[in-house]
Amino acid sequence: MSTKVKFIIFFILVFWGCSCFFFTCKSSDEAPEESRIIEKPNIIFISIDTLRADRLACYGYEKIKTPNIDFIAKRGVLFTQAICQVPVTLPSHASMFTGLNPTSHNVRENGTFRLDNSERTLAEILKESGYNTAAFIGGFPLDSRFGLDKGFDFYDDDLSDRKDQETIQGKISWQGHKVSTFERKAISVVESAIKWLSSNKESSCFLFIHLFDPHASYSPPAPFKKLYAHQPYDGEVAYVDYCLGKFFKKLEKWKILKDALIIITSDHGESLGEHNYWGHGKKLFEPSLRIPLIISFPSKMLQPKAVNGLVRSIDIMPTILELLDQEKVTEIQGVSLLPLMSDEEEKKLNLASYGETFFPRLRFGEEELRSYRTERWKYIRLIKDNKTVREKLFDLQNDPEEIQDCAKKEEKKTQEFASLLARVIENDRKLAVNKNTFFAMDEETRRKLKSLGYIR
Ligand SMILES: [Zn+2]
């Protein structure tokens, strides 16, 4: 072969090689981000009941494997300091869906309240703008009778088709309701969502998925029961992650995952022995109020990052609407978190979070609790018979475990926060006027609420 021919062959090979390299690059990458502007991207809103942020691997917990939630976190915005407004399932979800504090939507407890018909919910707004809306519920507190089904075309709150035999059997009387089952396993919720999506995936969908498993009692199925034998709560969290993995796999297969707006959060945390308390609802300490919040939206070119400023459950709804360029809802307490998410450098919103729980008062005749929290300070007020019986103040920066009550030492600060709390309650209350949120419960429950002065 002559040198000239060799040179020509070499040139052709180099040219072919280069072409292949560029073709490979382009095909292995997704289409350039700029060209993927989706008019109505799918929205997947996942609420994992009773999930503490600090029990997820993506929040730095090393004793658990949550690869599927971590995957979404890795490509999204992770809020390190997200706070719920009330550590009770129905009121907290009502706040997520309306952008309102409980003082305004006036849903104060599970079972004995319902969301008023006049509320404008996230699902309603999305349905009006052309979304196909569906919800898949894991626990009875969100049954459609309590009003959270507003705006959903399909609301699957049928807990009876569960596969899990460990779930409570028989008729249970709870808050005046006779129910045969109280919850269903995550796999049943996820399978229902997959089934619905398989025949609706050609339309733009808003899916709300509620998974109840980390809620007590903690009894994860195999193999998680064995893997997390010393910490069954973690086992429930790992099991939920596994079920979400199955769901995300389907989304990927149907090419939904890459463009969808995905939100992962919780309605409240769980106290695992802190302050000698197990559970949620009775206290306003951080383990009950701290929640995870992850928002991933690759097609909007949201860059992965961690946001450290304080954010709240009530901010989720306005954030979703702004991300979708939807109408701005007025007269709500939540704000869009987009200013924290979009820039390289984190902006400051300096948000303050209102908190409350009426659960001890309505369920046990004890104190009701209210709180006002900034990034550094948390003020808690205990109220009995409409009178303040105790005030507490915690410096979260120097005392993150809320051990040292410095209400007396920091008297001026305590007074300042007491009046800030009073102002929030007063301002919010105007929006609660004329809202009919009492559920027509049985006579016994009604009498109990009446004796507590809660209903007339
Ligand atoms: Zn809950």
GROMACS .gro file of C-alpha atoms and ligand atoms in nm:
model
  457
    1MET     CA    1   0.000   0.000   0.000
    2SER     CA    2   0.141   0.338  -0.095
    3THR     CA    3   0.200   0.604   0.167
    4LYS     CA    4  -0.064   0.821  -0.001
    5VAL     CA    5  -0.334   0.548   0.026
    6LYS     CA    6  -0.234   0.482   0.390
    7PHE     CA    7  -0.272   0.851   0.465
    8ILE     CA    8  -0.619   0.864   0.305
    9ILE     CA    9  -0.736   0.556   0.504
   10PHE     CA   10  -0.595   0.708   0.824
   11PHE     CA   11  -0.777   1.037   0.753
   12ILE     CA   12  -1.109   0.855   0.690
   13LEU     CA   13  -1.071   0.655   1.014
   14VAL     CA   14  -0.997   0.969   1.219
   15PHE     CA   15  -1.295   1.151   1.064
   16TRP     CA   16  -1.525   0.850   1.129
   17GLY     CA   17  -1.401   0.821   1.484
   18CYS     CA   18  -1.468   1.187   1.555
   19SER     CA   19  -1.818   1.169   1.404
   20CYS     CA   20  -1.898   0.866   1.621
   21PHE     CA   21  -1.771   1.046   1.931
   22PHE     CA   22  -1.995   1.347   1.877
   23PHE     CA   23  -2.296   1.135   1.783
   24THR     CA   24  -2.248   0.930   2.098
   25CYS     CA   25  -2.223   1.241   2.309
   26LYS     CA   26  -2.542   1.384   2.169
   27SER     CA   27  -2.743   1.064   2.191
   28SER     CA   28  -2.630   0.971   2.542
   29ASP     CA   29  -2.709   1.317   2.667
   30GLU     CA   30  -3.069   1.425   2.671
   31ALA     CA   31  -3.173   1.686   2.419
   32PRO     CA   32  -3.022   2.025   2.508
   33GLU     CA   33  -3.203   2.176   2.807
   34GLU     CA   34  -3.310   2.485   2.609
   35SER     CA   35  -3.515   2.276   2.367
   36ARG     CA   36  -3.700   2.093   2.644
   37ILE     CA   37  -3.951   2.359   2.735
   38ILE     CA   38  -4.259   2.162   2.827
   39GLU     CA   39  -4.583   2.351   2.823
   40LYS     CA   40  -4.748   2.156   3.102
   41PRO     CA   41  -4.492   1.935   3.274
   42ASN     CA   42  -4.615   1.649   3.489
   43ILE     CA   43  -4.616   1.719   3.861
   44ILE     CA   44  -4.548   1.449   4.119
   45PHE     CA   45  -4.613   1.564   4.476
   46ILE     CA   46  -4.508   1.305   4.734
   47SER     CA   47  -4.590   1.343   5.102
   48ILE     CA   48  -4.430   1.081   5.327
   49ASP     CA   49  -4.622   1.102   5.653
   50THR     CA   50  -4.421   1.140   5.975
   51LEU     CA   51  -4.085   1.157   5.795
   52ARG     CA   52  -3.798   1.325   5.978
   53ALA     CA   53  -3.554   1.502   5.747
   54ASP     CA   54  -3.259   1.375   5.948
   55ARG     CA   55  -3.350   1.012   5.878
   56LEU     CA   56  -3.271   1.040   5.506
   57ALA     CA   57  -2.928   0.967   5.361
   58CYS     CA   58  -2.942   1.284   5.148
   59TYR     CA   59  -2.977   1.484   5.472
   60GLY     CA   60  -2.659   1.324   5.606
   61TYR     CA   61  -2.793   1.023   5.798
   62GLU     CA   62  -2.543   0.741   5.757
   63LYS     CA   63  -2.738   0.452   5.908
   64ILE     CA   64  -2.995   0.422   5.629
   65LYS     CA   65  -3.008   0.356   5.257
   66THR     CA   66  -3.257   0.578   5.070
   67PRO     CA   67  -3.108   0.573   4.717
   68ASN     CA   68  -3.428   0.668   4.534
   69ILE     CA   69  -3.509   0.978   4.736
   70ASP     CA   70  -3.136   1.065   4.723
   71PHE     CA   71  -3.147   1.041   4.344
   72ILE     CA   72  -3.420   1.307   4.327
   73ALA     CA   73  -3.237   1.519   4.587
   74LYS     CA   74  -2.914   1.501   4.390
   75ARG     CA   75  -3.071   1.663   4.086
   76GLY     CA   76  -3.291   1.904   4.278
   77VAL     CA   77  -3.302   2.169   4.547
   78LEU     CA   78  -3.275   2.036   4.902
   79PHE     CA   79  -3.403   2.261   5.180
   80THR     CA   80  -3.211   2.193   5.500
   81GLN     CA   81  -3.438   2.393   5.729
   82ALA     CA   82  -3.802   2.322   5.632
   83ILE     CA   83  -4.067   2.354   5.904
   84CYS     CA   84  -4.430   2.243   5.913
   85GLN     CA   85  -4.695   2.464   6.071
   86VAL     CA   86  -4.875   2.194   6.266
   87PRO     CA   87  -4.759   1.841   6.355
   88VAL     CA   88  -5.097   1.685   6.281
   89THR     CA   89  -5.176   1.512   5.950
   90LEU     CA   90  -5.494   1.677   5.817
   91PRO     CA   91  -5.424   2.036   5.930
   92SER     CA   92  -5.067   2.015   5.795
   93HIS     CA   93  -5.179   1.887   5.454
   94ALA     CA   94  -5.446   2.159   5.450
   95SER     CA   95  -5.165   2.414   5.493
   96MET     CA   96  -4.960   2.255   5.213
   97PHE     CA   97  -5.253   2.263   4.974
   98THR     CA   98  -5.382   2.614   5.054
   99GLY     CA   99  -5.068   2.808   5.152
  100LEU     CA  100  -5.253   2.910   5.471
  101ASN     CA  101  -5.163   2.884   5.838
  102PRO     CA  102  -5.408   2.673   6.045
  103THR     CA  103  -5.523   3.002   6.200
  104SER     CA  104  -5.667   3.089   5.858
  105HIS     CA  105  -5.797   2.761   5.714
  106ASN     CA  106  -5.917   2.664   6.064
  107VAL     CA  107  -5.857   2.289   6.027
  108ARG     CA  108  -5.716   2.209   6.374
  109GLU     CA  109  -5.736   1.833   6.419
  110ASN     CA  110  -5.776   1.498   6.246
  111GLY     CA  111  -6.120   1.346   6.223
  112THR     CA  112  -6.326   1.629   6.367
  113PHE     CA  113  -6.251   1.902   6.112
  114ARG     CA  114  -6.277   1.931   5.735
  115LEU     CA  115  -6.141   2.180   5.483
  116ASP     CA  116  -6.399   2.446   5.406
  117ASN     CA  117  -6.549   2.445   5.058
  118SER     CA  118  -6.449   2.804   4.997
  119GLU     CA  119  -6.075   2.725   5.011
  120ARG     CA  120  -5.883   2.741   4.685
  121THR     CA  121  -5.647   2.445   4.673
  122LEU     CA  122  -5.341   2.363   4.463
  123ALA     CA  123  -5.530   2.074   4.300
  124GLU     CA  124  -5.819   2.302   4.202
  125ILE     CA  125  -5.593   2.561   4.043
  126LEU     CA  126  -5.405   2.295   3.845
  127LYS     CA  127  -5.728   2.127   3.735
  128GLU     CA  128  -5.864   2.461   3.612
  129SER     CA  129  -5.549   2.514   3.410
  130GLY     CA  130  -5.596   2.183   3.229
  131TYR     CA  131  -5.420   1.927   3.447
  132ASN     CA  132  -5.552   1.577   3.498
  133THR     CA  133  -5.545   1.553   3.878
  134ALA     CA  134  -5.524   1.237   4.089
  135ALA     CA  135  -5.447   1.155   4.453
  136PHE     CA  136  -5.344   0.825   4.612
  137ILE     CA  137  -5.390   0.819   4.987
  138GLY     CA  138  -5.217   0.597   5.242
  139GLY     CA  139  -5.389   0.691   5.570
  140PHE     CA  140  -5.745   0.755   5.691
  141PRO     CA  141  -5.684   1.113   5.822
  142LEU     CA  142  -5.683   1.224   5.455
  143ASP     CA  143  -6.005   1.041   5.362
  144SER     CA  144  -6.213   1.241   5.112
  145ARG     CA  145  -6.475   1.315   5.380
  146PHE     CA  146  -6.227   1.563   5.532
  147GLY     CA  147  -6.225   1.784   5.223
  148LEU     CA  148  -5.875   1.747   5.082
  149ASP     CA  149  -6.021   1.586   4.768
  150LYS     CA  150  -6.121   1.929   4.635
  151GLY     CA  151  -5.991   1.968   4.280
  152PHE     CA  152  -5.898   1.604   4.221
  153ASP     CA  153  -6.051   1.421   3.921
  154PHE     CA  154  -5.961   1.094   4.090
  155TYR     CA  155  -5.911   1.049   4.466
  156ASP     CA  156  -5.812   0.699   4.564
  157ASP     CA  157  -5.864   0.677   4.939
  158ASP     CA  158  -5.976   0.316   4.935
  159LEU     CA  159  -5.756   0.153   5.197
  160SER     CA  160  -5.928  -0.183   5.181
  161ASP     CA  161  -5.740  -0.329   4.884
  162ARG     CA  162  -5.423  -0.360   5.084
  163LYS     CA  163  -5.212  -0.669   5.052
  164ASP     CA  164  -5.059  -0.641   5.392
  165GLN     CA  165  -5.218  -0.864   5.649
  166GLU     CA  166  -5.053  -0.688   5.941
  167THR     CA  167  -5.265  -0.379   5.885
  168ILE     CA  168  -5.529  -0.326   6.147
  169GLN     CA  169  -5.827  -0.552   6.082
  170GLY     CA  170  -6.192  -0.515   6.174
  171LYS     CA  171  -6.396  -0.213   6.270
  172ILE     CA  172  -6.216   0.063   6.453
  173SER     CA  173  -6.384   0.359   6.618
  174TRP     CA  174  -6.167   0.663   6.574
  175GLN     CA  175  -6.269   1.023   6.645
  176GLY     CA  176  -6.633   0.923   6.602
  177HIS     CA  177  -6.573   0.742   6.272
  178LYS     CA  178  -6.620   0.371   6.221
  179VAL     CA  179  -6.343   0.250   5.993
  180SER     CA  180  -6.241  -0.099   5.893
  181THR     CA  181  -5.882  -0.008   5.812
  182PHE     CA  182  -5.672   0.291   5.901
  183GLU     CA  183  -5.385   0.272   5.658
  184ARG     CA  184  -5.241   0.082   5.365
  185LYS     CA  185  -4.886  -0.004   5.274
  186ALA     CA  186  -4.677   0.213   5.041
  187ILE     CA  187  -4.662  -0.060   4.778
  188SER     CA  188  -5.041  -0.059   4.746
  189VAL     CA  189  -5.048   0.323   4.710
  190VAL     CA  190  -4.767   0.319   4.453
  191GLU     CA  191  -4.924   0.038   4.249
  192SER     CA  192  -5.254   0.225   4.237
  193ALA     CA  193  -5.072   0.538   4.113
  194ILE     CA  194  -4.888   0.335   3.846
  195LYS     CA  195  -5.213   0.175   3.729
  196TRP     CA  196  -5.386   0.513   3.698
  197LEU     CA  197  -5.089   0.671   3.525
  198SER     CA  198  -5.061   0.389   3.272
  199SER     CA  199  -5.392   0.495   3.117
  200ASN     CA  200  -5.352   0.872   3.172
  201LYS     CA  201  -4.987   0.931   3.084
  202GLU     CA  202  -5.064   1.099   2.752
  203SER     CA  203  -5.216   1.396   2.938
  204SER     CA  204  -5.047   1.645   3.171
  205CYS     CA  205  -5.090   1.502   3.519
  206PHE     CA  206  -5.074   1.626   3.875
  207LEU     CA  207  -5.026   1.328   4.106
  208PHE     CA  208  -5.042   1.354   4.483
  209ILE     CA  209  -4.900   1.049   4.658
  210HIS     CA  210  -4.942   1.007   5.034
  211LEU     CA  211  -4.740   0.732   5.204
  212PHE     CA  212  -4.826   0.658   5.565
  213ASP     CA  213  -4.572   0.390   5.663
  214PRO     CA  214  -4.329   0.581   5.890
  215HIS     CA  215  -4.625   0.665   6.116
  216ALA     CA  216  -4.638   0.452   6.436
  217SER     CA  217  -4.662   0.166   6.488
  218TYR     CA  218  -4.328   0.090   6.325
  219SER     CA  219  -4.343  -0.246   6.158
  220PRO     CA  220  -4.158  -0.257   5.826
  221PRO     CA  221  -4.208  -0.561   5.602
  222ALA     CA  222  -3.928  -0.803   5.511
  223PRO     CA  223  -3.641  -0.762   5.442
  224PHE     CA  224  -3.648  -0.417   5.607
  225LYS     CA  225  -3.769  -0.559   5.937
  226LYS     CA  226  -3.447  -0.756   5.974
  227LEU     CA  227  -3.217  -0.501   5.814
  228TYR     CA  228  -3.333  -0.231   6.057
  229ALA     CA  229  -3.417  -0.453   6.355
  230HIS     CA  230  -3.271  -0.200   6.602
  231GLN     CA  231  -3.444   0.100   6.450
  232PRO     CA  232  -3.779  -0.007   6.298
  233TYR     CA  233  -3.872   0.357   6.223
  234ASP     CA  234  -3.573   0.371   5.986
  235GLY     CA  235  -3.692   0.040   5.839
  236GLU     CA  236  -4.026   0.199   5.746
  237VAL     CA  237  -3.843   0.492   5.582
  238ALA     CA  238  -3.615   0.256   5.385
  239TYR     CA  239  -3.920   0.053   5.277
  240VAL     CA  240  -4.097   0.367   5.149
  241ASP     CA  241  -3.784   0.458   4.953
  242TYR     CA  242  -3.784   0.110   4.798
  243CYS     CA  243  -4.148   0.152   4.687
  244LEU     CA  244  -4.071   0.494   4.542
  245GLY     CA  245  -3.790   0.329   4.347
  246LYS     CA  246  -4.048   0.109   4.176
  247PHE     CA  247  -4.256   0.416   4.096
  248PHE     CA  248  -3.962   0.618   3.960
  249LYS     CA  249  -3.861   0.325   3.741
  250LYS     CA  250  -4.201   0.334   3.573
  251LEU     CA  251  -4.178   0.710   3.533
  252GLU     CA  252  -3.841   0.664   3.366
  253LYS     CA  253  -3.975   0.394   3.133
  254TRP     CA  254  -4.260   0.623   3.029
  255LYS     CA  255  -4.014   0.913   2.981
  256ILE     CA  256  -4.194   1.117   3.247
  257LEU     CA  257  -3.913   1.133   3.504
  258LYS     CA  258  -3.672   1.355   3.313
  259ASP     CA  259  -3.906   1.654   3.278
  260ALA     CA  260  -4.141   1.621   3.574
  261LEU     CA  261  -4.160   1.863   3.862
  262ILE     CA  262  -4.110   1.642   4.167
  263ILE     CA  263  -4.172   1.749   4.526
  264ILE     CA  264  -4.086   1.524   4.821
  265THR     CA  265  -4.185   1.637   5.168
  266SER     CA  266  -4.367   1.536   5.487
  267ASP     CA  267  -4.655   1.671   5.694
  268HIS     CA  268  -4.452   1.662   6.019
  269GLY     CA  269  -4.162   1.484   6.183
  270GLU     CA  270  -4.155   1.239   6.472
  271SER     CA  271  -4.011   1.266   6.819
  272LEU     CA  272  -3.801   0.955   6.881
  273GLY     CA  273  -3.744   0.997   7.253
  274GLU     CA  274  -3.631   1.362   7.256
  275HIS     CA  275  -3.782   1.549   7.552
  276ASN     CA  276  -3.901   1.207   7.674
  277TYR     CA  277  -4.160   1.200   7.399
  278TRP     CA  278  -4.234   0.943   7.130
  279GLY     CA  279  -4.469   1.041   6.849
  280HIS     CA  280  -4.596   1.375   6.723
  281GLY     CA  281  -4.884   1.613   6.788
  282LYS     CA  282  -4.830   1.699   7.153
  283LYS     CA  283  -4.516   1.914   7.136
  284LEU     CA  284  -4.371   2.185   6.915
  285PHE     CA  285  -4.005   2.087   6.945
  286GLU     CA  286  -3.789   2.050   6.635
  287PRO     CA  287  -3.817   1.669   6.594
  288SER     CA  288  -4.194   1.711   6.539
  289LEU     CA  289  -4.177   2.023   6.321
  290ARG     CA  290  -3.868   1.963   6.105
  291ILE     CA  291  -3.956   1.808   5.766
  292PRO     CA  292  -3.764   1.722   5.449
  293LEU     CA  293  -3.833   1.932   5.141
  294ILE     CA  294  -3.686   1.845   4.802
  295ILE     CA  295  -3.791   2.010   4.478
  296SER     CA  296  -3.657   1.880   4.149
  297PHE     CA  297  -3.744   2.029   3.813
  298PRO     CA  298  -3.469   1.963   3.557
  299SER     CA  299  -3.656   2.100   3.258
  300LYS     CA  300  -3.687   2.439   3.427
  301MET     CA  301  -3.308   2.437   3.453
  302LEU     CA  302  -3.315   2.447   3.832
  303GLN     CA  303  -2.959   2.374   3.934
  304PRO     CA  304  -2.904   2.122   4.214
  305LYS     CA  305  -2.824   2.296   4.539
  306ALA     CA  306  -2.891   2.308   4.912
  307VAL     CA  307  -3.087   2.597   5.058
  308ASN     CA  308  -3.021   2.669   5.424
  309GLY     CA  309  -3.272   2.944   5.499
  310LEU     CA  310  -3.590   2.872   5.695
  311VAL     CA  311  -3.884   2.768   5.474
  312ARG     CA  312  -4.235   2.644   5.558
  313SER     CA  313  -4.503   2.399   5.446
  314ILE     CA  314  -4.724   2.693   5.346
  315ASP     CA  315  -4.461   2.797   5.089
  316ILE     CA  316  -4.490   2.476   4.885
  317MET     CA  317  -4.810   2.572   4.701
  318PRO     CA  318  -4.702   2.921   4.586
  319THR     CA  319  -4.361   2.780   4.488
  320ILE     CA  320  -4.518   2.513   4.265
  321LEU     CA  321  -4.747   2.770   4.102
  322GLU     CA  322  -4.460   3.009   4.027
  323LEU     CA  323  -4.242   2.729   3.889
  324LEU     CA  324  -4.527   2.651   3.648
  325ASP     CA  325  -4.586   3.019   3.563
  326GLN     CA  326  -4.938   2.988   3.701
  327GLU     CA  327  -5.149   3.265   3.849
  328LYS     CA  328  -5.034   3.411   4.180
  329VAL     CA  329  -5.270   3.334   4.467
  330THR     CA  330  -5.338   3.633   4.691
  331GLU     CA  331  -5.442   3.642   5.054
  332ILE     CA  332  -5.227   3.350   5.164
  333GLN     CA  333  -4.943   3.344   5.413
  334GLY     CA  334  -4.707   3.127   5.206
  335VAL     CA  335  -4.460   3.279   4.960
  336SER     CA  336  -4.279   3.141   4.657
  337LEU     CA  337  -3.933   3.005   4.737
  338LEU     CA  338  -3.807   3.067   4.383
  339PRO     CA  339  -3.575   3.352   4.491
  340LEU     CA  340  -3.389   3.099   4.707
  341MET     CA  341  -3.375   2.836   4.436
  342SER     CA  342  -3.280   3.002   4.113
  343ASP     CA  343  -2.964   3.202   4.181
  344GLU     CA  344  -2.617   3.067   4.236
  345GLU     CA  345  -2.589   3.272   4.549
  346GLU     CA  346  -2.861   3.216   4.806
  347LYS     CA  347  -3.085   3.513   4.868
  348LYS     CA  348  -3.242   3.578   5.205
  349LEU     CA  349  -3.617   3.574   5.257
  350ASN     CA  350  -3.594   3.601   5.638
  351LEU     CA  351  -3.912   3.402   5.685
  352ALA     CA  352  -4.070   3.338   6.024
  353SER     CA  353  -4.278   3.031   6.091
  354TYR     CA  354  -4.601   3.011   6.288
  355GLY     CA  355  -4.667   2.681   6.464
  356GLU     CA  356  -4.947   2.534   6.668
  357THR     CA  357  -5.098   2.217   6.801
  358PHE     CA  358  -5.448   2.190   6.944
  359PHE     CA  359  -5.416   1.812   6.961
  360PRO     CA  360  -5.338   1.797   7.339
  361ARG     CA  361  -5.632   2.024   7.415
  362LEU     CA  362  -5.889   1.874   7.179
  363ARG     CA  363  -5.795   1.513   7.247
  364PHE     CA  364  -5.695   1.522   7.615
  365GLY     CA  365  -5.817   1.851   7.764
  366GLU     CA  366  -5.455   1.967   7.817
  367GLU     CA  367  -5.283   2.286   7.701
  368GLU     CA  368  -5.285   2.409   7.343
  369LEU     CA  369  -4.947   2.519   7.210
  370ARG     CA  370  -4.850   2.800   6.975
  371SER     CA  371  -4.509   2.900   6.849
  372TYR     CA  372  -4.325   3.163   6.652
  373ARG     CA  373  -3.988   3.071   6.506
  374THR     CA  374  -3.718   3.255   6.318
  375GLU     CA  375  -3.392   3.101   6.196
  376ARG     CA  376  -3.234   3.158   6.536
  377TRP     CA  377  -3.511   3.181   6.797
  378LYS     CA  378  -3.818   2.978   6.885
  379TYR     CA  379  -4.087   3.103   7.119
  380ILE     CA  380  -4.350   2.857   7.250
  381ARG     CA  381  -4.662   2.954   7.441
  382LEU     CA  382  -4.870   2.706   7.641
  383ILE     CA  383  -5.234   2.808   7.683
  384LYS     CA  384  -5.501   2.662   7.911
  385ASP     CA  385  -5.856   2.798   7.942
  386ASN     CA  386  -5.757   3.088   7.717
  387LYS     CA  387  -5.479   3.191   7.955
  388THR     CA  388  -5.105   3.173   7.895
  389VAL     CA  389  -4.970   2.929   8.153
  390ARG     CA  390  -4.611   2.918   8.037
  391GLU     CA  391  -4.374   3.075   7.783
  392LYS     CA  392  -4.053   2.919   7.656
  393LEU     CA  393  -3.775   3.062   7.444
  394PHE     CA  394  -3.496   2.866   7.276
  395ASP     CA  395  -3.182   2.990   7.105
  396LEU     CA  396  -3.165   2.733   6.826
  397GLN     CA  397  -2.827   2.855   6.708
  398ASN     CA  398  -2.657   2.775   7.040
  399ASP     CA  399  -2.903   2.517   7.169
  400PRO     CA  400  -3.040   2.321   6.869
  401GLU     CA  401  -3.176   2.047   7.094
  402GLU     CA  402  -3.394   2.297   7.284
  403ILE     CA  403  -3.267   2.206   7.630
  404GLN     CA  404  -3.218   2.552   7.786
  405ASP     CA  405  -3.538   2.753   7.816
  406CYS     CA  406  -3.411   3.112   7.818
  407ALA     CA  407  -3.748   3.289   7.845
  408LYS     CA  408  -3.654   3.445   8.181
  409LYS     CA  409  -3.297   3.529   8.089
  410GLU     CA  410  -3.400   3.686   7.760
  411GLU     CA  411  -3.706   3.866   7.888
  412LYS     CA  412  -3.705   4.138   7.625
  413LYS     CA  413  -3.670   3.889   7.341
  414THR     CA  414  -3.952   3.680   7.490
  415GLN     CA  415  -4.182   3.984   7.499
  416GLU     CA  416  -4.088   4.076   7.145
  417PHE     CA  417  -4.172   3.725   7.019
  418ALA     CA  418  -4.495   3.713   7.223
  419SER     CA  419  -4.620   4.021   7.044
  420LEU     CA  420  -4.503   3.890   6.704
  421LEU     CA  421  -4.703   3.571   6.766
  422ALA     CA  422  -5.008   3.772   6.874
  423ARG     CA  423  -4.984   3.979   6.556
  424VAL     CA  424  -4.972   3.669   6.332
  425ILE     CA  425  -5.272   3.514   6.506
  426GLU     CA  426  -5.472   3.836   6.477
  427ASN     CA  427  -5.387   3.895   6.111
  428ASP     CA  428  -5.459   3.535   6.012
  429ARG     CA  429  -5.786   3.516   6.201
  430LYS     CA  430  -5.952   3.762   5.962
  431LEU     CA  431  -5.927   3.500   5.687
  432ALA     CA  432  -6.085   3.232   5.904
  433VAL     CA  433  -6.412   3.418   5.956
  434ASN     CA  434  -6.719   3.227   5.833
  435LYS     CA  435  -6.529   2.912   5.750
  436ASN     CA  436  -6.727   2.602   5.827
  437THR     CA  437  -6.465   2.347   5.925
  438PHE     CA  438  -6.636   2.136   6.191
  439PHE     CA  439  -6.704   1.787   6.074
  440ALA     CA  440  -7.051   1.653   6.150
  441MET     CA  441  -6.918   1.397   6.393
  442ASP     CA  442  -7.109   1.179   6.637
  443GLU     CA  443  -7.284   1.326   6.939
  444GLU     CA  444  -7.020   1.219   7.189
  445THR     CA  445  -6.735   1.392   7.003
  446ARG     CA  446  -6.951   1.696   6.942
  447ARG     CA  447  -7.032   1.718   7.315
  448LYS     CA  448  -6.663   1.689   7.399
  449LEU     CA  449  -6.565   1.972   7.162
  450LYS     CA  450  -6.850   2.183   7.295
  451SER     CA  451  -6.740   2.133   7.657
  452LEU     CA  452  -6.392   2.247   7.553
  453GLY     CA  453  -6.551   2.562   7.415
  454TYR     CA  454  -6.446   2.481   7.063
  455ILE     CA  455  -6.787   2.464   6.902
  456ARG     CA  456  -7.101   2.649   6.999
  457ZN      ZN  457  -4.916   1.282   5.961
   0.00000   0.00000   0.00000
